Amino acid sequence: MTETPPAVEKVDPIAEAIDALLEKYPGAVSHDNRQGYEGVVVEASKLVEVATTIRDELGFDYLANACAVDYLDDGYFEMVYNAASIQAGGPPLSFKARTARDEAELPSLVGVWPGADFQEREAWDLMGIRFQGHPNLRRILMWEGFEGHPLRKDWKEPFYEEEAKPFSSRWPDGHQIRSEQKNPYGMNVQYPPGFAFEAYESEADPATYAGMGVTVQQEGLKTGRMIVNMGPHHPSTHGVFRMVLTLDGETIVELQPVMGYLHRNHEKIGERNTYLQNMPYTDRLDYITSMANNLAYAIAVEKLMGVEVPERAELIRVLMAELTRFVNHTWAIGFLLNDLGAFYTPALYVMNERELILDFFEATAGSRMMCNYMRFGGVFADLPERIGGVVHDDHERMRSYETMAFLEELIFERMPRFLDQFTDLLVQNEIVLTRTQGVGILPPDKAIAYSAAGPVLRASGVPYDLRRADPYSIYNEFDFDVAVRYNGDVYDRFLVRFDEMRESIRILQQVYPRLVATEGQPIFGGKRAYQVRVPPGESYGRHENPKGELSFYVVSNGTPNPWRYHIRSTSFINLTGLSEMCRGHKVADVVAILGSIDIILGEVDR
Amino acid sequence: MDSDEIRDPYDPNPVPPDLRNNVVLARMEDLVDVIYDWSRARSVWPMFFGLACCAIEMIATGGARYDQSRFGMEIMRPSPRQCDLLIVSGTVTKKMVGPIVRLYNQMAEPKYVLSMGACANGGGPFKEGYNVVDGIDKFIPVDVYVPGCPPTPGVAAWLYHAAQAHRGAVDPYCALVQAHPVGRGAGSRAGSRPHRPAPRAGDPSRGAEGHRSAAGRR
């Protein structure tokens, strides 16, 4: 950082809040004294009470994250909550509750923050903590009947080889064996003792359909309620997402999202990996915004390591993150229109622009989509001198540009022009207006309660953008506005993305001259190392991804592998409010509402 | 060009060289097969079915730059009943494999499967995960494997073209045939009926040599 922001007041709101809690609940609340940890530990019996105080009296009204950590050696699970203040901004207050491993049970916070719903279900599914008072405590990513809770540290997957990478079979000798060779049937499966194929019956569907309100028999009426499954194979669910709808005629009575069809065990694999090995996996989270995902993970680990990032690296990071935001929002809009029936045409326009930005990514990072570009302390490589393809043939005319000229044209001409054209074509389009205005309304209080983030939150009239509210990187040095719209319907979520793209271009136009000025400066702080040294402690790195808050909660115990690697996935948590938004609308509106939330299944299911 | 070079060993009634522009002689049953294969190869209907990251590149293949419609496969249908190519584009999980097999079973014959990317081929980077299937080919027959994580649309487009070649179509313009010319004798293509060359209507200069140079220009 070149300049420090002016210090307004010396009061630390977190410390103040902690003091207030300690005073109000002596005995039930205590400091988290472990080295590298922050926040408070709350007695489980008082958790709901303390959470209500935190929300109502202390003003931390937004539950950013809730995740479970398995402290195997100490014999307890810890549920970590991070609550932030929408009004005041700033870092979140972290509070924790512990429960014994063998009888894991905690009170549910769904009554305080409805946004905890899916996150608690996830903690039950993957970690096996029962939440008393949760209205619908079922597995969410795995299926009902799955044996065990996979994120527990003593749970071993079928292809288990060793506790942590690098595996001794592969490094340094390199005699790896294929996992299939040592597994029964050569498959990635385990059978519980006494398992019989013939007797097996999937428990998934009856559990899903229970409570969907179909048992109501309407005497004398010809129409009854019916259940419709949308997905997992449906062109408008943006991947393998499934919604179970109860319909009354065409009106939605109840909607239940079913996910996990792309649950590829990111967190379990991530806890076996070394810190750096996780970087390419973050690319595959939200695969449209891989550069921004890299940045989010780098921020979390850098916070633990305490490395300084040089200015040019920060500039390149912001450049990449904002270009990614542009790509993501164009793509989201293109596919929202796809769902509205403008089949493929807007998306084709979008792809043209995306290809250009991806060309730049490819030239810089080496890959179009899976960039794997950020490192702890900087970026992997400086911008290349030229952008161009590989020439296969003498006759082939390949385009080759100077990078900075290419960027200049892109940022100052092409992207604004495209945005203007797209705005002209779409924003006042009559079909778009009719299909989207007044549909899927999420009021501001509900948006906060459901922990919605990103454009979904800001379209509901809540100007909460982490780049402003809890600044990271060098965003506080740029001049931009937080895009906000006030109606909270599909149309406003659509418009807020246009606004954000404009702001992104504004940031990019400020980044460009500074990039030119910092030419040749270092892009890496500290020493480049394959195996980074991460001191013990916890870190919750927050980052405003194009889709909302993508944060990583990392617990280090000083070994080369993270002890806990949790992803606060914004697509996943934004879906908590989906059924609220859809109730009372027609089936055809569901795809519009889902399209306006803009989910990516890689991030929903992880 | 020497007339022997384009002479068809299966053709009992060789057409005189000066008439080759205008006359096609073939047995009816062969001709029907050929036309059927030819048209099938040029109107592949892939399923609009994205699984994971690869799906984005699959969609990008439909964009203007990579333009899969030049292979006659721009129409992606969401319904398995209307498709003949299933592109498994991404990580297959244990939760998802059931629906995929079901989709495959719902497709009408003849049907083809293209496994796109490392995950669908063999588990990819997520192979060790407890919910990941290490390769879709353990559940449904795969015709073409596309490497990459994810394959770039260029590679994908090239291999879609390969998928057309696989379907037994006699296709003088097919990229894969040009890259690995199969013998013009019987039984040269694995698992299919003996290959018979297509009677060519058109420019005689576009014989075997002509095609090769056409591919070179590509």
Short mmCIF file of N, CA and C in Angstrom, two decimals, chain A residues 126 140-143 146 150-151 155 157-160 165 167 178-180 186-190 232-236 238-240 258-266 268-269 272-273 281 283-284 287-288 331 335 338 343-344 347-348 351-352 354-356 358-359 362 367-370 393 395-396 399 600-601, chain B residues 47-66 68 74-80 83 86 89-100 102-103 106 119 121-135 138-139 148-154 215-218:
data_model
loop_
_atom_site.label_atom_id
_atom_site.label_comp_id
_atom_site.label_asym_id
_atom_site.label_seq_id
_atom_site.Cartn_x
_atom_site.Cartn_y
_atom_site.Cartn_z
N LEU A 126 -21.97 -32.37 6.69
CA LEU A 126 -20.56 -32.68 6.52
C LEU A 126 -19.83 -32.87 7.83
N ILE A 140 -27.76 -31.81 2.98
CA ILE A 140 -27.99 -30.85 1.90
C ILE A 140 -27.10 -31.14 0.70
N LEU A 141 -25.88 -31.55 0.93
CA LEU A 141 -25.00 -31.81 -0.21
C LEU A 141 -24.93 -33.30 -0.53
N MET A 142 -24.85 -34.13 0.49
CA MET A 142 -24.87 -35.56 0.25
C MET A 142 -26.33 -36.00 0.28
N TRP A 143 -26.57 -37.28 0.09
CA TRP A 143 -27.94 -37.77 0.07
C TRP A 143 -28.28 -38.38 1.42
N PHE A 146 -26.46 -41.43 3.46
CA PHE A 146 -25.01 -41.46 3.30
C PHE A 146 -24.39 -41.79 4.64
N PRO A 150 -18.48 -36.50 6.26
CA PRO A 150 -17.16 -36.56 5.62
C PRO A 150 -16.14 -35.52 6.06
N LEU A 151 -16.56 -34.40 6.60
CA LEU A 151 -15.53 -33.42 6.94
C LEU A 151 -14.94 -33.64 8.33
N TRP A 155 -12.84 -39.17 9.49
CA TRP A 155 -13.58 -39.84 8.41
C TRP A 155 -12.66 -39.97 7.21
N GLU A 157 -12.12 -41.07 3.17
CA GLU A 157 -12.80 -41.32 1.92
C GLU A 157 -12.32 -42.64 1.31
N PRO A 158 -13.09 -43.22 0.35
CA PRO A 158 -12.69 -44.50 -0.23
C PRO A 158 -11.31 -44.45 -0.88
N PHE A 159 -10.96 -43.37 -1.50
CA PHE A 159 -9.67 -43.27 -2.17
C PHE A 159 -8.61 -42.66 -1.24
N TYR A 160 -8.82 -42.86 0.06
CA TYR A 160 -7.89 -42.29 1.05
C TYR A 160 -6.50 -42.87 0.85
N LYS A 165 -1.01 -34.13 1.86
CA LYS A 165 -0.09 -34.12 0.72
C LYS A 165 1.16 -33.33 1.06
N PHE A 167 1.84 -36.81 -0.89
CA PHE A 167 1.84 -38.22 -0.49
C PHE A 167 3.23 -38.78 -0.64
N ARG A 178 -2.53 -46.28 -8.73
CA ARG A 178 -3.87 -45.77 -9.02
C ARG A 178 -4.81 -46.22 -7.92
N SER A 179 -5.61 -45.29 -7.46
CA SER A 179 -6.48 -45.59 -6.32
C SER A 179 -7.43 -46.74 -6.63
N GLU A 180 -7.80 -46.88 -7.90
CA GLU A 180 -8.76 -47.94 -8.25
C GLU A 180 -8.20 -49.31 -7.94
N GLY A 186 -12.80 -51.66 -7.99
CA GLY A 186 -12.14 -50.60 -8.75
C GLY A 186 -12.92 -49.30 -8.79
N MET A 187 -13.77 -49.12 -7.80
CA MET A 187 -14.62 -47.93 -7.82
C MET A 187 -14.38 -47.09 -6.58
N ASN A 188 -14.82 -45.86 -6.66
CA ASN A 188 -14.64 -44.91 -5.58
C ASN A 188 -15.75 -45.11 -4.54
N VAL A 189 -15.82 -46.31 -3.98
CA VAL A 189 -16.92 -46.60 -3.06
C VAL A 189 -16.43 -47.35 -1.84
N GLN A 190 -17.24 -47.28 -0.81
CA GLN A 190 -17.05 -48.04 0.41
C GLN A 190 -18.42 -48.61 0.75
N PRO A 232 -32.34 -32.24 -11.95
CA PRO A 232 -31.04 -31.59 -12.15
C PRO A 232 -30.67 -31.34 -13.61
N HIS A 233 -31.40 -31.96 -14.54
CA HIS A 233 -31.10 -31.64 -15.94
C HIS A 233 -32.20 -30.72 -16.44
N HIS A 234 -31.90 -29.45 -16.46
CA HIS A 234 -32.86 -28.48 -16.97
C HIS A 234 -32.05 -27.33 -17.55
N PRO A 235 -32.40 -26.87 -18.73
CA PRO A 235 -31.54 -25.85 -19.36
C PRO A 235 -31.49 -24.54 -18.61
N SER A 236 -32.43 -24.28 -17.73
CA SER A 236 -32.45 -22.97 -17.07
C SER A 236 -32.00 -23.02 -15.63
N HIS A 238 -28.92 -23.49 -14.83
CA HIS A 238 -27.51 -23.10 -14.85
C HIS A 238 -26.61 -24.22 -14.34
N GLY A 239 -26.92 -25.41 -14.68
CA GLY A 239 -26.10 -26.52 -14.22
C GLY A 239 -26.97 -27.59 -13.61
N VAL A 240 -26.41 -28.30 -12.67
CA VAL A 240 -27.13 -29.45 -12.13
C VAL A 240 -27.78 -29.08 -10.80
N VAL A 258 -32.78 -28.44 -4.13
CA VAL A 258 -32.04 -29.67 -3.83
C VAL A 258 -30.71 -29.53 -4.53
N MET A 259 -29.63 -29.67 -3.78
CA MET A 259 -28.33 -29.46 -4.41
C MET A 259 -27.39 -30.58 -4.03
N GLY A 260 -26.16 -30.43 -4.43
CA GLY A 260 -25.18 -31.46 -4.13
C GLY A 260 -24.86 -32.31 -5.34
N TYR A 261 -25.48 -32.03 -6.49
CA TYR A 261 -25.21 -32.82 -7.68
C TYR A 261 -23.83 -32.53 -8.26
N LEU A 262 -23.22 -31.45 -7.79
CA LEU A 262 -21.85 -31.18 -8.21
C LEU A 262 -20.97 -31.03 -6.98
N HIS A 263 -21.34 -31.72 -5.92
CA HIS A 263 -20.53 -31.62 -4.71
C HIS A 263 -19.25 -32.43 -4.92
N ARG A 264 -18.14 -31.70 -5.19
CA ARG A 264 -16.93 -32.47 -5.50
C ARG A 264 -15.90 -32.35 -4.39
N ASN A 265 -16.38 -32.15 -3.18
CA ASN A 265 -15.56 -32.39 -2.00
C ASN A 265 -14.36 -31.47 -1.93
N HIS A 266 -14.63 -30.25 -2.32
CA HIS A 266 -13.61 -29.23 -2.34
C HIS A 266 -12.90 -29.10 -1.00
N LYS A 268 -12.78 -31.15 1.68
CA LYS A 268 -12.02 -32.32 2.14
C LYS A 268 -10.70 -32.40 1.38
N ILE A 269 -10.77 -32.23 0.07
CA ILE A 269 -9.54 -32.26 -0.72
C ILE A 269 -8.64 -31.11 -0.30
N ARG A 272 -6.51 -31.79 2.67
CA ARG A 272 -5.38 -32.69 2.42
C ARG A 272 -4.27 -31.97 1.65
N ASN A 273 -4.65 -30.97 0.87
CA ASN A 273 -3.68 -30.25 0.04
C ASN A 273 -2.79 -29.35 0.87
N TYR A 281 -7.60 -25.23 -7.27
CA TYR A 281 -8.96 -25.70 -6.96
C TYR A 281 -9.92 -24.53 -6.83
N ASP A 283 -9.99 -21.99 -8.59
CA ASP A 283 -10.44 -21.65 -9.94
C ASP A 283 -11.75 -22.34 -10.29
N ARG A 284 -11.85 -23.56 -9.80
CA ARG A 284 -12.98 -24.40 -10.22
C ARG A 284 -14.20 -24.24 -9.32
N TYR A 287 -16.54 -21.05 -11.74
CA TYR A 287 -15.60 -21.17 -12.85
C TYR A 287 -15.70 -20.03 -13.86
N ILE A 288 -16.60 -19.10 -13.63
CA ILE A 288 -16.60 -17.94 -14.53
C ILE A 288 -15.67 -16.87 -13.98
N TRP A 331 -22.05 -12.19 -18.58
CA TRP A 331 -22.48 -13.58 -18.72
C TRP A 331 -23.81 -13.80 -17.98
N PHE A 335 -27.29 -14.86 -19.78
CA PHE A 335 -28.01 -16.09 -19.50
C PHE A 335 -29.33 -15.86 -18.78
N ASN A 338 -31.37 -15.53 -21.70
CA ASN A 338 -31.56 -16.87 -22.23
C ASN A 338 -32.74 -17.54 -21.53
N PHE A 343 -33.34 -16.79 -26.71
CA PHE A 343 -32.45 -17.93 -26.67
C PHE A 343 -31.15 -17.66 -27.41
N TYR A 344 -30.10 -17.50 -26.65
CA TYR A 344 -28.72 -17.52 -27.10
C TYR A 344 -28.22 -16.23 -27.74
N ALA A 347 -26.48 -13.90 -25.33
CA ALA A 347 -25.32 -14.64 -24.83
C ALA A 347 -24.20 -14.66 -25.87
N LEU A 348 -24.57 -14.69 -27.14
CA LEU A 348 -23.53 -14.69 -28.17
C LEU A 348 -22.78 -13.36 -28.20
N MET A 351 -20.36 -13.37 -25.38
CA MET A 351 -19.18 -14.23 -25.56
C MET A 351 -18.09 -13.53 -26.36
N ASN A 352 -18.49 -12.68 -27.27
CA ASN A 352 -17.48 -11.95 -28.05
C ASN A 352 -16.57 -11.16 -27.15
N ARG A 354 -16.22 -11.56 -23.93
CA ARG A 354 -15.56 -12.46 -22.99
C ARG A 354 -14.30 -13.04 -23.64
N GLU A 355 -14.39 -13.39 -24.90
CA GLU A 355 -13.23 -13.99 -25.56
C GLU A 355 -12.03 -13.05 -25.52
N LEU A 356 -12.29 -11.75 -25.69
CA LEU A 356 -11.18 -10.80 -25.68
C LEU A 356 -10.52 -10.75 -24.31
N LEU A 358 -10.65 -13.04 -22.07
CA LEU A 358 -10.01 -14.34 -21.85
C LEU A 358 -8.69 -14.46 -22.61
N ASP A 359 -8.60 -13.81 -23.74
CA ASP A 359 -7.32 -13.77 -24.45
C ASP A 359 -6.25 -13.15 -23.58
N GLU A 362 -5.37 -15.51 -20.83
CA GLU A 362 -4.57 -16.63 -21.34
C GLU A 362 -3.13 -16.20 -21.54
N SER A 367 -3.84 -19.71 -19.05
CA SER A 367 -5.04 -20.49 -19.28
C SER A 367 -6.22 -19.56 -19.41
N ARG A 368 -7.16 -19.97 -20.21
CA ARG A 368 -8.32 -19.10 -20.44
C ARG A 368 -9.19 -18.97 -19.21
N MET A 369 -9.58 -20.13 -18.72
CA MET A 369 -10.58 -20.11 -17.64
C MET A 369 -9.96 -20.38 -16.28
N MET A 370 -9.14 -21.39 -16.20
CA MET A 370 -8.60 -21.79 -14.91
C MET A 370 -7.24 -21.13 -14.73
N ASP A 393 0.89 -22.36 -38.61
CA ASP A 393 1.05 -22.51 -40.04
C ASP A 393 1.57 -21.18 -40.60
N HIS A 395 0.81 -19.81 -43.30
CA HIS A 395 -0.22 -19.03 -43.98
C HIS A 395 -1.19 -18.41 -43.00
N GLU A 396 -1.13 -18.89 -41.77
CA GLU A 396 -2.13 -18.44 -40.82
C GLU A 396 -1.79 -17.04 -40.34
N ARG A 399 -3.45 -12.82 -34.88
CA ARG A 399 -3.44 -11.48 -34.32
C ARG A 399 -2.46 -11.43 -33.15
N ILE A 600 -23.72 -20.34 -9.68
CA ILE A 600 -22.84 -21.24 -10.42
C ILE A 600 -22.72 -22.48 -9.55
N LEU A 601 -23.03 -23.60 -10.14
CA LEU A 601 -23.15 -24.80 -9.32
C LEU A 601 -21.82 -25.24 -8.72
N MET B 47 -26.87 -32.57 -26.72
CA MET B 47 -27.80 -32.23 -25.65
C MET B 47 -27.33 -30.97 -24.94
N PHE B 48 -28.26 -30.09 -24.63
CA PHE B 48 -27.93 -28.87 -23.90
C PHE B 48 -27.87 -29.25 -22.44
N PHE B 49 -26.74 -29.73 -22.03
CA PHE B 49 -26.63 -30.33 -20.72
C PHE B 49 -25.25 -30.04 -20.16
N GLY B 50 -25.17 -29.10 -19.23
CA GLY B 50 -23.88 -28.73 -18.67
C GLY B 50 -23.74 -29.29 -17.27
N LEU B 51 -22.57 -29.82 -16.98
CA LEU B 51 -22.35 -30.33 -15.64
C LEU B 51 -21.53 -29.36 -14.81
N ALA B 52 -20.37 -28.99 -15.30
CA ALA B 52 -19.48 -28.19 -14.47
C ALA B 52 -18.71 -27.21 -15.35
N CYS B 53 -17.48 -26.96 -14.98
CA CYS B 53 -16.68 -25.94 -15.66
C CYS B 53 -16.66 -26.14 -17.17
N CYS B 54 -16.52 -27.40 -17.61
CA CYS B 54 -16.43 -27.66 -19.04
C CYS B 54 -17.66 -27.17 -19.78
N ALA B 55 -18.79 -27.11 -19.09
CA ALA B 55 -20.01 -26.66 -19.76
C ALA B 55 -19.85 -25.24 -20.28
N ILE B 56 -19.09 -24.42 -19.56
CA ILE B 56 -18.91 -23.04 -19.99
C ILE B 56 -18.14 -23.03 -21.31
N GLU B 57 -17.12 -23.88 -21.39
CA GLU B 57 -16.38 -23.92 -22.64
C GLU B 57 -17.20 -24.59 -23.75
N MET B 58 -18.08 -25.49 -23.35
CA MET B 58 -18.97 -26.10 -24.34
C MET B 58 -19.89 -25.02 -24.92
N ILE B 59 -20.37 -24.14 -24.05
CA ILE B 59 -21.23 -23.06 -24.53
C ILE B 59 -20.42 -22.09 -25.38
N ALA B 60 -19.18 -21.82 -24.93
CA ALA B 60 -18.34 -20.90 -25.70
C ALA B 60 -18.03 -21.45 -27.08
N THR B 61 -18.04 -22.77 -27.22
CA THR B 61 -17.84 -23.36 -28.53
C THR B 61 -18.95 -22.96 -29.49
N GLY B 62 -20.11 -22.67 -28.92
CA GLY B 62 -21.21 -22.21 -29.76
C GLY B 62 -21.12 -20.75 -30.13
N GLY B 63 -20.18 -20.03 -29.51
CA GLY B 63 -20.05 -18.61 -29.78
C GLY B 63 -19.46 -18.33 -31.14
N ALA B 64 -19.31 -17.05 -31.42
CA ALA B 64 -18.93 -16.66 -32.77
C ALA B 64 -17.51 -17.09 -33.12
N ARG B 65 -16.63 -17.09 -32.14
CA ARG B 65 -15.24 -17.36 -32.50
C ARG B 65 -15.01 -18.82 -32.88
N TYR B 66 -15.56 -19.71 -32.10
CA TYR B 66 -15.29 -21.13 -32.36
C TYR B 66 -16.38 -21.77 -33.20
N GLN B 68 -19.42 -23.71 -33.51
CA GLN B 68 -19.61 -25.11 -33.84
C GLN B 68 -20.69 -25.31 -34.90
N GLU B 74 -25.10 -26.65 -34.27
CA GLU B 74 -25.38 -25.52 -33.41
C GLU B 74 -26.66 -25.70 -32.62
N ILE B 75 -27.49 -26.59 -33.03
CA ILE B 75 -28.76 -26.71 -32.32
C ILE B 75 -28.58 -27.67 -31.15
N MET B 76 -28.60 -27.12 -29.96
CA MET B 76 -28.50 -27.96 -28.78
C MET B 76 -29.88 -28.10 -28.21
N ARG B 77 -30.31 -29.31 -28.01
CA ARG B 77 -31.65 -29.54 -27.50
C ARG B 77 -31.60 -29.93 -26.04
N PRO B 78 -32.48 -29.35 -25.24
CA PRO B 78 -32.50 -29.76 -23.83
C PRO B 78 -33.09 -31.14 -23.60
N SER B 79 -33.91 -31.60 -24.50
CA SER B 79 -34.58 -32.88 -24.25
C SER B 79 -33.75 -34.03 -24.81
N PRO B 80 -33.55 -35.07 -24.03
CA PRO B 80 -32.77 -36.21 -24.54
C PRO B 80 -33.44 -36.90 -25.71
N CYS B 83 -32.00 -35.61 -29.05
CA CYS B 83 -30.55 -35.48 -29.20
C CYS B 83 -29.94 -36.78 -29.65
N LEU B 86 -24.51 -36.97 -26.46
CA LEU B 86 -24.47 -36.55 -25.05
C LEU B 86 -23.05 -36.10 -24.74
N SER B 89 -20.02 -32.95 -19.78
CA SER B 89 -19.10 -31.82 -19.69
C SER B 89 -18.84 -31.48 -18.24
N GLY B 90 -18.06 -32.30 -17.57
CA GLY B 90 -17.69 -31.91 -16.21
C GLY B 90 -17.63 -33.07 -15.25
N THR B 91 -17.43 -32.71 -13.99
CA THR B 91 -17.28 -33.72 -12.95
C THR B 91 -18.58 -34.47 -12.75
N VAL B 92 -18.50 -35.77 -12.74
CA VAL B 92 -19.67 -36.60 -12.49
C VAL B 92 -19.61 -37.02 -11.02
N THR B 93 -20.65 -36.69 -10.29
CA THR B 93 -20.66 -37.08 -8.88
C THR B 93 -21.55 -38.30 -8.71
N LYS B 94 -21.40 -38.91 -7.55
CA LYS B 94 -22.22 -40.10 -7.29
C LYS B 94 -23.70 -39.73 -7.25
N LYS B 95 -23.97 -38.51 -6.84
CA LYS B 95 -25.36 -38.08 -6.79
C LYS B 95 -25.91 -37.85 -8.19
N MET B 96 -25.04 -37.50 -9.12
CA MET B 96 -25.49 -37.12 -10.46
C MET B 96 -25.44 -38.27 -11.44
N VAL B 97 -24.70 -39.33 -11.12
CA VAL B 97 -24.49 -40.34 -12.15
C VAL B 97 -25.80 -41.04 -12.52
N GLY B 98 -26.69 -41.20 -11.56
CA GLY B 98 -27.98 -41.81 -11.86
C GLY B 98 -28.75 -41.05 -12.92
N PRO B 99 -28.96 -39.75 -12.71
CA PRO B 99 -29.63 -38.96 -13.75
C PRO B 99 -28.92 -39.00 -15.11
N ILE B 100 -27.59 -39.06 -15.10
CA ILE B 100 -26.90 -39.07 -16.40
C ILE B 100 -27.19 -40.38 -17.14
N ARG B 102 -29.72 -42.17 -16.79
CA ARG B 102 -31.12 -42.11 -17.20
C ARG B 102 -31.28 -41.28 -18.47
N LEU B 103 -30.57 -40.17 -18.53
CA LEU B 103 -30.64 -39.33 -19.72
C LEU B 103 -30.12 -40.10 -20.93
N GLN B 106 -32.60 -42.43 -22.18
CA GLN B 106 -33.75 -41.79 -22.82
C GLN B 106 -33.47 -41.33 -24.23
N CYS B 119 -12.26 -34.51 -15.75
CA CYS B 119 -13.14 -35.10 -14.73
C CYS B 119 -14.01 -36.21 -15.31
N ASN B 121 -13.43 -37.85 -17.97
CA ASN B 121 -12.59 -38.92 -18.47
C ASN B 121 -12.14 -39.85 -17.37
N GLY B 122 -11.75 -39.27 -16.22
CA GLY B 122 -11.21 -40.17 -15.20
C GLY B 122 -11.21 -39.59 -13.81
N GLY B 123 -12.04 -38.62 -13.54
CA GLY B 123 -12.08 -38.06 -12.19
C GLY B 123 -11.35 -36.73 -12.09
N GLY B 124 -10.30 -36.58 -12.86
CA GLY B 124 -9.61 -35.29 -12.92
C GLY B 124 -9.05 -34.88 -11.57
N PRO B 125 -8.98 -33.59 -11.32
CA PRO B 125 -8.41 -33.12 -10.06
C PRO B 125 -9.24 -33.51 -8.85
N PHE B 126 -10.50 -33.85 -9.07
CA PHE B 126 -11.37 -34.15 -7.93
C PHE B 126 -11.49 -35.64 -7.70
N LYS B 127 -10.66 -36.41 -8.35
CA LYS B 127 -10.83 -37.86 -8.31
C LYS B 127 -10.87 -38.42 -6.90
N GLU B 128 -10.02 -37.89 -6.01
CA GLU B 128 -9.93 -38.46 -4.67
C GLU B 128 -11.13 -38.12 -3.80
N GLY B 129 -12.00 -37.26 -4.29
CA GLY B 129 -13.16 -36.85 -3.50
C GLY B 129 -14.11 -38.00 -3.25
N TYR B 130 -14.80 -37.94 -2.10
CA TYR B 130 -15.67 -39.06 -1.73
C TYR B 130 -16.95 -39.12 -2.52
N ASN B 131 -17.28 -38.05 -3.21
CA ASN B 131 -18.55 -38.02 -3.95
C ASN B 131 -18.32 -38.03 -5.46
N VAL B 132 -17.10 -38.31 -5.89
CA VAL B 132 -16.79 -38.14 -7.31
C VAL B 132 -16.64 -39.50 -7.98
N VAL B 133 -17.22 -39.59 -9.16
CA VAL B 133 -17.09 -40.81 -9.96
C VAL B 133 -15.84 -40.67 -10.82
N ASP B 134 -14.99 -41.67 -10.79
CA ASP B 134 -13.74 -41.55 -11.55
C ASP B 134 -13.94 -42.00 -12.99
N GLY B 135 -14.63 -41.23 -13.71
CA GLY B 135 -14.79 -41.51 -15.14
C GLY B 135 -16.20 -41.97 -15.45
N LYS B 138 -17.35 -45.71 -16.77
CA LYS B 138 -17.71 -46.88 -15.98
C LYS B 138 -19.21 -47.11 -16.00
N PHE B 139 -19.94 -46.15 -16.53
CA PHE B 139 -21.40 -46.25 -16.48
C PHE B 139 -22.05 -46.22 -17.86
N GLY B 148 -8.14 -32.24 -21.36
CA GLY B 148 -8.08 -30.83 -21.00
C GLY B 148 -8.83 -30.55 -19.73
N CYS B 149 -8.47 -29.44 -19.09
CA CYS B 149 -9.14 -29.10 -17.83
C CYS B 149 -9.34 -27.60 -17.74
N PRO B 150 -10.34 -27.05 -18.36
CA PRO B 150 -11.20 -27.69 -19.35
C PRO B 150 -10.58 -27.62 -20.73
N PRO B 151 -11.05 -28.43 -21.66
CA PRO B 151 -10.56 -28.31 -23.04
C PRO B 151 -10.92 -26.93 -23.57
N THR B 152 -10.01 -26.31 -24.27
CA THR B 152 -10.39 -25.01 -24.84
C THR B 152 -11.41 -25.26 -25.94
N PRO B 153 -12.20 -24.27 -26.24
CA PRO B 153 -13.23 -24.48 -27.27
C PRO B 153 -12.63 -24.91 -28.59
N GLY B 154 -11.40 -24.47 -28.87
CA GLY B 154 -10.76 -24.90 -30.11
C GLY B 154 -10.59 -26.40 -30.14
N ALA B 215 -7.42 -29.88 -46.24
CA ALA B 215 -7.26 -29.91 -44.78
C ALA B 215 -6.07 -29.07 -44.35
N GLY B 216 -5.06 -29.05 -45.20
CA GLY B 216 -3.88 -28.27 -44.86
C GLY B 216 -4.18 -26.79 -44.78
N ARG B 217 -5.17 -26.39 -45.55
CA ARG B 217 -5.51 -24.97 -45.53
C ARG B 217 -6.31 -24.60 -44.30
N ARG B 218 -6.85 -25.57 -43.67
CA ARG B 218 -7.76 -25.28 -42.58
C ARG B 218 -7.11 -24.47 -41.49
#
